[in-house]
Coordinates of C-alpha atoms in Angstrom, one line a residue:
M876 CA 132.0 171.7 -174.7
G877 CA 131.4 168.4 -173.0
S878 CA 128.0 167.5 -171.6
V879 CA 127.6 167.4 -167.8
A880 CA 126.6 164.1 -166.4
P881 CA 123.2 164.4 -164.9
T882 CA 122.7 164.0 -161.1
S883 CA 120.0 161.8 -160.0
H884 CA 117.2 163.3 -158.0
F885 CA 117.5 160.3 -155.7
A886 CA 121.3 160.5 -155.2
A887 CA 121.0 161.9 -151.7
L888 CA 118.0 159.8 -150.7
P889 CA 118.4 158.5 -147.2
S890 CA 118.1 154.8 -146.7
P891 CA 115.6 153.9 -144.0
P892 CA 116.2 150.8 -141.9
R893 CA 115.0 147.5 -143.4
D894 CA 112.3 145.6 -141.7
E895 CA 114.1 143.3 -139.4
I896 CA 111.6 140.4 -139.5
F897 CA 111.8 140.2 -143.3
E898 CA 115.6 140.6 -143.2
L899 CA 115.8 137.7 -140.8
L900 CA 113.6 135.6 -143.0
G901 CA 115.8 136.3 -146.0
A902 CA 118.9 135.4 -144.0
Y903 CA 117.3 132.2 -142.8
R904 CA 116.4 131.2 -146.4
R905 CA 120.0 131.8 -147.5
D906 CA 121.4 129.7 -144.7
T907 CA 122.2 126.1 -145.7
H908 CA 123.1 124.8 -142.2
P909 CA 121.1 121.6 -141.6
D910 CA 120.2 122.7 -138.0
R911 CA 119.0 126.2 -138.8
V912 CA 115.9 127.4 -137.0
N913 CA 113.5 130.2 -137.9
L914 CA 112.1 131.8 -134.7
G915 CA 111.6 135.2 -136.3
A916 CA 108.6 135.1 -138.6
G917 CA 105.0 135.0 -137.2
V918 CA 103.7 132.2 -139.4
Y919 CA 102.2 129.1 -138.0
C920 CA 104.0 125.8 -138.9
D921 CA 103.1 122.2 -138.1
D922 CA 105.3 119.9 -136.1
A923 CA 107.3 119.1 -139.3
G924 CA 108.2 122.8 -139.6
E925 CA 106.0 123.2 -142.7
P926 CA 103.2 125.7 -143.3
W927 CA 99.8 124.3 -142.5
P928 CA 96.9 125.4 -144.7
L929 CA 93.9 124.8 -142.6
N930 CA 91.7 121.9 -143.7
V931 CA 88.6 124.0 -143.6
V932 CA 90.3 126.5 -145.9
R933 CA 91.2 123.7 -148.3
D934 CA 87.6 122.5 -148.3
V935 CA 86.4 126.0 -149.2
E936 CA 89.0 126.4 -151.9
S937 CA 87.9 123.1 -153.5
A938 CA 84.2 124.2 -153.4
M939 CA 85.2 127.5 -154.9
Y940 CA 87.1 125.8 -157.7
E941 CA 84.2 123.5 -158.5
K942 CA 81.7 126.3 -158.5
A943 CA 83.9 128.4 -160.9
D944 CA 81.8 131.5 -160.3
P945 CA 82.2 133.7 -163.4
H946 CA 82.2 136.8 -161.2
R947 CA 85.0 135.5 -158.9
H948 CA 87.5 138.0 -160.4
D949 CA 85.2 141.0 -160.4
Y950 CA 85.7 144.3 -158.6
R951 CA 84.0 144.8 -155.3
A952 CA 82.7 148.1 -153.9
I953 CA 85.4 150.3 -152.4
E954 CA 84.2 149.7 -148.9
G955 CA 84.3 146.0 -149.5
D956 CA 82.0 142.9 -149.4
T957 CA 79.1 143.7 -147.2
E958 CA 78.4 140.0 -146.4
F959 CA 82.0 139.4 -145.3
L960 CA 81.9 142.6 -143.2
A961 CA 78.7 141.6 -141.4
L962 CA 80.1 138.2 -140.6
A963 CA 83.5 139.7 -139.5
R964 CA 81.7 142.1 -137.2
D965 CA 79.6 139.4 -135.6
F966 CA 82.8 137.3 -135.1
T967 CA 84.4 140.1 -133.2
F968 CA 81.6 141.9 -131.4
S969 CA 78.9 139.2 -131.2
T970 CA 76.0 141.0 -129.4
A971 CA 78.3 143.4 -127.5
C972 CA 76.7 146.5 -129.0
E973 CA 73.9 147.5 -131.3
A974 CA 74.6 147.0 -135.0
N975 CA 73.7 150.6 -135.8
R976 CA 76.7 151.7 -133.7
L977 CA 79.1 149.8 -136.0
T978 CA 80.5 151.0 -139.4
S979 CA 82.9 148.7 -141.2
V980 CA 85.1 148.6 -144.3
Q981 CA 87.2 145.9 -145.8
T982 CA 91.0 146.3 -145.7
V983 CA 94.3 144.8 -146.8
S984 CA 94.4 142.6 -143.7
G985 CA 95.4 144.0 -140.3
S986 CA 98.2 146.2 -141.5
G987 CA 95.9 147.9 -143.9
A988 CA 93.2 148.2 -141.2
N989 CA 95.7 149.8 -138.8
H990 CA 96.9 152.3 -141.5
V991 CA 93.4 153.2 -142.8
G992 CA 92.2 153.7 -139.2
A993 CA 95.3 155.8 -138.3
R994 CA 94.8 158.0 -141.3
F995 CA 91.1 158.3 -140.7
L996 CA 91.5 159.3 -137.1
A997 CA 94.4 161.7 -137.9
E998 CA 92.1 163.5 -140.4
T999 CA 88.9 163.5 -138.4
L1000 CA 89.6 163.2 -134.6
R1001 CA 92.9 165.1 -135.0
P1002 CA 94.4 163.6 -131.8
R1003 CA 97.3 165.5 -130.1
R1004 CA 99.1 162.1 -129.7
V1005 CA 98.8 158.4 -130.0
W1006 CA 99.8 156.1 -127.1
L1007 CA 101.6 152.9 -128.0
S1008 CA 102.7 150.2 -125.6
N1009 CA 106.4 149.9 -124.9
P1010 CA 107.2 147.6 -126.7
T1011 CA 104.7 147.1 -129.5
W1012 CA 104.5 145.6 -133.0
S1013 CA 107.1 147.5 -135.0
N1014 CA 104.6 148.5 -137.7
H1015 CA 102.4 150.4 -135.3
E1016 CA 105.1 153.1 -134.8
L1017 CA 105.8 153.3 -138.6
I1018 CA 102.1 153.6 -139.4
W1019 CA 101.4 156.4 -136.9
E1020 CA 104.6 158.3 -138.0
T1021 CA 103.4 158.1 -141.6
V1022 CA 100.1 159.8 -140.7
G1023 CA 101.9 162.5 -138.7
V1024 CA 100.5 161.9 -135.2
P1025 CA 103.0 162.4 -132.4
I1026 CA 103.8 159.1 -130.6
H1027 CA 104.0 158.6 -126.9
F1028 CA 104.6 155.3 -125.2
Y1029 CA 103.0 153.8 -122.1
P1030 CA 104.9 151.3 -120.0
Y1031 CA 103.9 147.7 -120.7
Y1032 CA 106.7 145.3 -120.1
N1033 CA 108.8 145.1 -116.9
A1034 CA 112.1 143.7 -118.0
E1035 CA 113.1 142.8 -114.5
T1036 CA 110.1 140.7 -113.6
R1037 CA 109.3 139.8 -117.3
N1038 CA 105.7 140.6 -116.6
F1039 CA 103.0 143.0 -117.7
D1040 CA 103.5 146.3 -115.8
F1041 CA 99.9 147.2 -115.2
E1042 CA 100.6 149.7 -112.4
A1043 CA 103.2 151.7 -114.5
M1044 CA 100.9 151.7 -117.5
M1045 CA 98.0 153.1 -115.5
A1046 CA 100.1 155.6 -113.6
T1047 CA 101.5 157.1 -116.9
L1048 CA 98.1 157.3 -118.6
E1049 CA 96.5 158.8 -115.5
K1050 CA 99.2 161.5 -115.3
E1051 CA 99.8 162.3 -119.0
A1052 CA 97.0 161.1 -121.3
Q1053 CA 94.5 163.7 -122.3
A1054 CA 91.0 163.7 -123.9
N1055 CA 90.9 162.7 -127.6
D1056 CA 94.3 161.0 -127.3
V1057 CA 94.3 157.7 -129.2
I1058 CA 95.5 154.6 -127.3
V1059 CA 96.4 151.5 -129.3
L1060 CA 95.6 148.3 -127.4
H1061 CA 96.3 144.7 -128.4
A1062 CA 93.0 142.7 -128.1
C1063 CA 94.8 139.5 -127.2
A1064 CA 98.3 137.8 -127.5
H1065 CA 100.2 141.1 -127.2
N1066 CA 102.9 141.3 -129.8
P1067 CA 105.8 141.1 -129.0
T1068 CA 105.5 140.1 -125.3
G1069 CA 102.7 137.5 -125.2
L1070 CA 101.5 139.2 -122.0
D1071 CA 97.8 140.3 -121.7
P1072 CA 95.9 142.1 -119.0
N1073 CA 93.5 140.0 -117.1
Q1074 CA 89.8 140.8 -117.2
A1075 CA 89.9 143.0 -114.0
Q1076 CA 92.8 144.9 -115.5
W1077 CA 91.0 145.3 -118.8
A1078 CA 88.0 146.7 -116.9
A1079 CA 90.2 149.2 -115.2
I1080 CA 91.8 150.3 -118.5
G1081 CA 88.3 150.7 -120.0
E1082 CA 87.2 152.9 -117.0
L1083 CA 90.3 155.0 -117.4
C1084 CA 89.6 155.5 -121.2
Q1085 CA 85.9 156.3 -120.4
R1086 CA 86.8 158.8 -117.6
K1087 CA 89.6 160.6 -119.4
G1088 CA 88.0 160.6 -122.8
L1089 CA 90.7 158.5 -124.6
F1090 CA 89.9 156.9 -127.9
P1091 CA 90.7 153.1 -127.8
F1092 CA 92.1 151.6 -131.0
F1093 CA 92.1 147.8 -130.7
D1094 CA 94.4 145.7 -132.9
N1095 CA 92.7 142.3 -133.2
A1096 CA 95.2 140.1 -135.0
Y1097 CA 95.0 136.8 -133.1
Q1098 CA 91.3 136.2 -132.2
G1099 CA 90.9 132.5 -131.7
F1100 CA 94.5 131.8 -132.4
A1101 CA 95.7 133.0 -129.0
S1102 CA 93.6 130.7 -126.7
G1103 CA 91.7 128.6 -129.1
D1104 CA 88.5 130.3 -128.0
P1105 CA 87.4 133.3 -130.2
D1106 CA 85.0 134.5 -127.5
R1107 CA 87.6 134.6 -124.8
D1108 CA 90.1 136.4 -127.1
A1109 CA 87.4 139.0 -127.9
W1110 CA 86.5 139.7 -124.3
A1111 CA 88.3 143.1 -124.0
I1112 CA 86.8 144.5 -127.2
R1113 CA 83.3 143.4 -126.2
H1114 CA 83.7 144.8 -122.7
F1115 CA 84.7 148.2 -124.1
A1116 CA 81.9 148.2 -126.6
Q1117 CA 79.4 147.6 -123.8
L1118 CA 80.6 150.5 -121.6
Q1119 CA 78.0 153.1 -120.5
P1120 CA 78.2 155.9 -121.1
A1121 CA 79.4 154.6 -124.5
V1122 CA 83.0 154.9 -125.5
E1123 CA 83.7 155.5 -129.2
M1124 CA 86.5 153.2 -130.4
C1125 CA 87.7 151.3 -133.4
V1126 CA 89.1 147.8 -134.2
A1127 CA 91.6 146.7 -136.8
Q1128 CA 90.8 143.0 -137.7
S1129 CA 92.9 140.4 -139.4
F1130 CA 92.3 136.9 -140.6
S1131 CA 96.0 136.2 -141.4
K1132 CA 96.8 134.2 -138.3
N1133 CA 93.5 132.5 -137.3
L1134 CA 92.6 131.3 -140.9
G1135 CA 96.2 131.1 -142.1
L1136 CA 95.4 133.6 -144.9
Y1137 CA 98.7 135.4 -144.6
G1138 CA 99.3 136.4 -148.2
H1139 CA 95.6 136.8 -149.1
R1140 CA 95.3 139.9 -146.9
A1141 CA 91.8 139.5 -145.5
G1142 CA 90.9 142.2 -142.9
A1143 CA 88.4 144.8 -141.8
F1144 CA 88.3 148.1 -140.0
H1145 CA 85.4 148.8 -137.6
V1146 CA 84.3 152.1 -136.1
V1147 CA 82.1 152.0 -133.0
A1148 CA 80.2 155.3 -132.6
A1149 CA 78.6 156.7 -129.4
N1150 CA 74.9 156.5 -129.0
D1151 CA 74.3 159.9 -130.7
G1152 CA 76.5 158.8 -133.7
C1153 CA 74.2 156.0 -134.8
S1154 CA 72.2 157.8 -137.4
P1155 CA 72.4 156.7 -141.0
Q1156 CA 73.8 160.1 -142.0
V1157 CA 76.7 159.7 -139.6
R1158 CA 77.4 156.2 -140.7
D1159 CA 77.3 157.2 -144.3
A1160 CA 79.7 160.0 -143.7
V1161 CA 82.1 157.6 -141.9
I1162 CA 82.0 155.1 -144.8
A1163 CA 82.5 157.9 -147.3
N1164 CA 85.6 159.2 -145.5
L1165 CA 87.0 155.7 -145.2
A1166 CA 86.2 154.9 -148.8
Q1167 CA 88.0 158.1 -150.0
I1168 CA 91.2 157.0 -148.1
I1169 CA 91.0 153.5 -149.5
R1170 CA 90.4 154.7 -153.1
S1171 CA 93.4 157.0 -152.9
E1172 CA 95.7 154.3 -151.7
Y1173 CA 94.7 150.9 -153.2
S1174 CA 91.2 151.3 -154.5
I1175 CA 89.7 148.0 -153.3
S1176 CA 90.7 145.1 -151.1
P1177 CA 91.6 141.7 -152.4
R1178 CA 88.6 139.3 -152.5
Y1179 CA 90.0 135.8 -152.5
G1180 CA 90.9 135.7 -148.8
S1181 CA 87.7 137.4 -147.8
D1182 CA 85.6 135.0 -149.9
I1183 CA 87.2 132.1 -147.9
A1184 CA 86.6 133.8 -144.6
K1185 CA 83.0 134.6 -145.6
A1186 CA 82.3 131.0 -146.6
V1187 CA 83.7 129.7 -143.2
L1188 CA 81.9 132.3 -141.1
G1189 CA 78.7 131.9 -143.0
S1190 CA 78.4 128.1 -142.4
K1191 CA 77.7 126.5 -139.0
A1192 CA 79.4 123.3 -140.0
L1193 CA 82.5 125.1 -141.4
T1194 CA 82.7 127.4 -138.4
A1195 CA 82.7 124.3 -136.1
Q1196 CA 85.4 122.7 -138.2
W1197 CA 87.5 126.0 -138.0
Y1198 CA 87.1 126.2 -134.3
S1199 CA 88.4 122.7 -133.9
E1200 CA 91.5 123.6 -136.0
L1201 CA 92.0 126.8 -133.9
Q1202 CA 92.2 124.5 -130.9
T1203 CA 94.8 122.4 -132.8
M1204 CA 97.0 125.4 -133.5
S1205 CA 96.7 127.0 -130.1
S1206 CA 97.3 123.7 -128.4
R1207 CA 100.5 123.1 -130.4
I1208 CA 101.8 126.5 -129.4
I1209 CA 101.0 125.9 -125.7
S1210 CA 102.7 122.5 -125.9
M1211 CA 105.9 124.0 -127.5
R1212 CA 106.0 126.7 -124.7
Q1213 CA 105.9 123.9 -122.2
A1214 CA 108.5 121.8 -124.0
L1215 CA 111.0 124.7 -124.2
Y1216 CA 110.4 125.6 -120.6
N1217 CA 110.8 121.9 -119.5
E1218 CA 114.1 121.5 -121.4
L1219 CA 115.6 124.7 -120.0
V1220 CA 114.7 123.7 -116.5
R1221 CA 116.0 120.1 -117.1
L1222 CA 119.3 121.6 -118.3
G1223 CA 119.5 123.9 -115.3
T1224 CA 119.8 127.0 -117.6
P1225 CA 120.6 130.1 -115.5
G1226 CA 117.7 132.4 -115.0
S1227 CA 114.0 132.0 -114.5
W1228 CA 111.9 130.8 -117.5
T1229 CA 108.4 130.7 -116.1
H1230 CA 107.5 133.7 -118.2
I1231 CA 107.6 131.4 -121.3
V1232 CA 104.6 129.4 -120.1
D1233 CA 102.9 132.4 -118.5
Q1234 CA 102.7 134.2 -121.9
I1235 CA 100.1 133.5 -124.6
G1236 CA 99.9 133.4 -128.4
M1237 CA 102.5 133.1 -131.1
F1238 CA 105.3 135.1 -129.5
S1239 CA 107.5 135.0 -126.4
Y1240 CA 109.6 137.8 -125.0
T1241 CA 112.4 135.5 -123.8
G1242 CA 114.6 138.0 -122.0
L1243 CA 117.5 137.2 -124.3
T1244 CA 119.8 140.2 -124.9
F1245 CA 120.9 141.4 -128.3
P1246 CA 124.4 140.1 -127.9
E1247 CA 123.0 136.7 -127.0
V1248 CA 120.6 136.8 -129.9
K1249 CA 123.4 137.7 -132.3
Y1250 CA 125.6 134.9 -130.9
L1251 CA 122.8 132.4 -131.3
R1252 CA 122.3 133.5 -134.9
E1253 CA 126.0 133.3 -135.8
T1254 CA 127.0 130.3 -133.9
Y1255 CA 123.9 128.1 -133.8
H1256 CA 122.0 129.4 -136.9
I1257 CA 118.9 130.2 -134.7
Y1258 CA 117.2 133.3 -136.1
I1259 CA 115.6 135.5 -133.4
H1260 CA 114.5 139.1 -133.4
S1261 CA 117.1 141.5 -131.8
S1262 CA 114.6 142.2 -129.0
G1263 CA 114.7 138.5 -127.9
R1264 CA 111.2 137.9 -129.2
I1265 CA 110.8 134.4 -130.6
S1266 CA 108.0 132.9 -132.6
I1267 CA 106.9 129.8 -130.7
A1268 CA 105.4 128.5 -134.0
G1269 CA 108.9 127.9 -135.2
L1270 CA 109.5 125.3 -132.5
N1271 CA 108.7 121.6 -132.9
T1272 CA 109.5 118.3 -131.4
K1273 CA 112.5 117.9 -133.6
N1274 CA 114.3 121.3 -132.8
V1275 CA 113.1 122.3 -129.4
K1276 CA 115.9 120.5 -127.6
Y1277 CA 118.5 122.0 -129.9
V1278 CA 117.1 125.5 -129.3
A1279 CA 117.1 124.9 -125.5
S1280 CA 120.6 123.6 -125.5
A1281 CA 121.8 126.6 -127.5
I1282 CA 120.2 129.0 -125.1
H1283 CA 121.7 127.0 -122.2
A1284 CA 125.1 127.2 -123.7
V1285 CA 124.9 130.9 -124.1
R1286 CA 123.5 131.5 -120.6
S1287 CA 126.0 129.1 -119.0
N1288 CA 129.1 130.7 -120.5
P1289 CA 128.4 134.5 -120.8
A1290 CA 132.1 135.2 -121.3
A1291 CA 131.8 133.5 -124.8
V1292 CA 129.2 136.0 -125.9
P1293 CA 130.8 139.2 -127.4
S1294 CA 129.3 142.4 -126.1
A1295 CA 127.3 144.5 -128.5

């Protein structure tokens, strides 16, 4: 009697969609066309189109190499490096709230902070829902799905005006949001739209959260990178932290963009307690719960990136050097926004393009449709997210005219673009 071929346990496993950004990056790398342009990945590049390790980071790395600390590969505590965490807290919060209201753990950059925070709130706050902006960073939705909290969306982007839809956001939250709902807010340089509330709008959002008992969850991925001014970029977080009566909230923090530590995964998660949650017992319980989550998932965070961040933040001279380089990066992004806008206007490209210069940060929501994006990719080898979001960091003085002329060609001859 012949043996029966075994059936794999995984034969009927569904295949989830691939992450589009990483798929785009792979397609770009396989493309050999001399004019190919990568406008998908959120990684800062210089005007030559090359990665730009910050000089201050290189200096710290050289000093670390010379020191050759024998403990440089040791484990850290599960909750992370306390010196790094204190400096990271000060960088974000400054003097916005008392230190005893803050409890922090080190994470695997911003993604890890978002996930640890989402799981922590799912298990402790047990919110009925989480509110995400429409649109938002794609990983937000995946993270909150993973922890089992129902997702609702608040309006954010008005496709017709290509502006932040403050009125629609507030109307939806006023009508539908309930006490203990979590609301995820982008601290600055909203991803993917590049559109942020102004300070008066932030104040109104804070008042709504305070009045309705919502739990703000700030994603702080671009502090200092967005405007070149870390204090300006942290304004919303600090305003919420100063509200009275106090609002409990949390912050996911990343040093990937502002220090260029993408692959070294330096980040932190901060919990801000109400005034009656400041006792050592409460803070110890928060850390213990967060540490249990971290231990079960990845045990401890990487130390190389956080060691670099600690060295920079712990030195006045190195911090000043870093702030100068933040200005360099943000200024180049702003100049590329202006260059793309100027070229589209010079060409007479159909449509209004003022939103490109009105937005801030690494990304621009261009208003390009999926068929247009697909056509640009296949015909001009320009790699753009299907939403029409582009990474301004991928533009430089050598390719911006090519990109603008391709967009002009697509917009000027819509009949040439196959429908989706």
